[in-house]
């Protein structure tokens, strides 16, 4: 339960973080009414300390902050709100209020891909190539990963950089499918590599 009484104005800080990139986008303040409106509408609403009124971020610009999750800190007097922003967050037009670019690190896509493959494994939609691999089991997935690895080697040996990168991507994709099938995630491989470093 959020504790609004710690500050004499009844406001709590709300740290806004991009759900995909992990970048801190801005800091705003909420009273209980702003919090309830945010929960009800799924778009971040703050209390404007200068105008003394509620304002939903994006109501003028269209750059809404779409709520993914909200978490209270250990003292129940600060919020961390993860969002998917519709555009630049700062009123100056920059991605963040600190002037940083809010771009996804390409390596972070591996986690996104892992989550997507996990979802395929859970839902097993018909007509999906990934579903067909899961249905055929370990031998088929492992064989496919091996075939792609051989094709990546051929691309490397032939100095065909475009094909080499393409086939390496296929290796990684099939490796994540195999990891998922065996009950693991790409993070398990990252932990193993980290332990060796």
C-alpha angles and dihedrals in degrees: 000000000000116000109219093169097078091080119055091226092053093239129135126199116249116202111205116210129180108246094215105037099031090226119145104239105184147326123241138163131245135194121198092271092053090048093051092048090050091052093045098047103030092230121104114257122186137189109247107224092196099045094033093225142098117272128184110217107245098023089121103026100034089235096126124180105229110206119236098167142347127208133181120221124240092272094047091234103099132053130213108202119189113204146175103228120214092214143324112350104205121080086232090065098254123130093245135019087250093057094249125144111249100214128146115249105240091232090059088066088073089066090048090050091047090052090049092051090047088054091050089050091051098044101030095201116202117251093028118130089214091052090052090054092050090049092053092051138210100329094055095043093046092047091050091049089051092049091052091048090054090049090050090052091050090050090051093047092049092049087237096148096179093053091041092057091042092053093044087056089053090051092052093046093051091043090056090048089051092046090051092047089053093048099259138108135219087257088067089060090046090052091051092051091046091052089055095050 
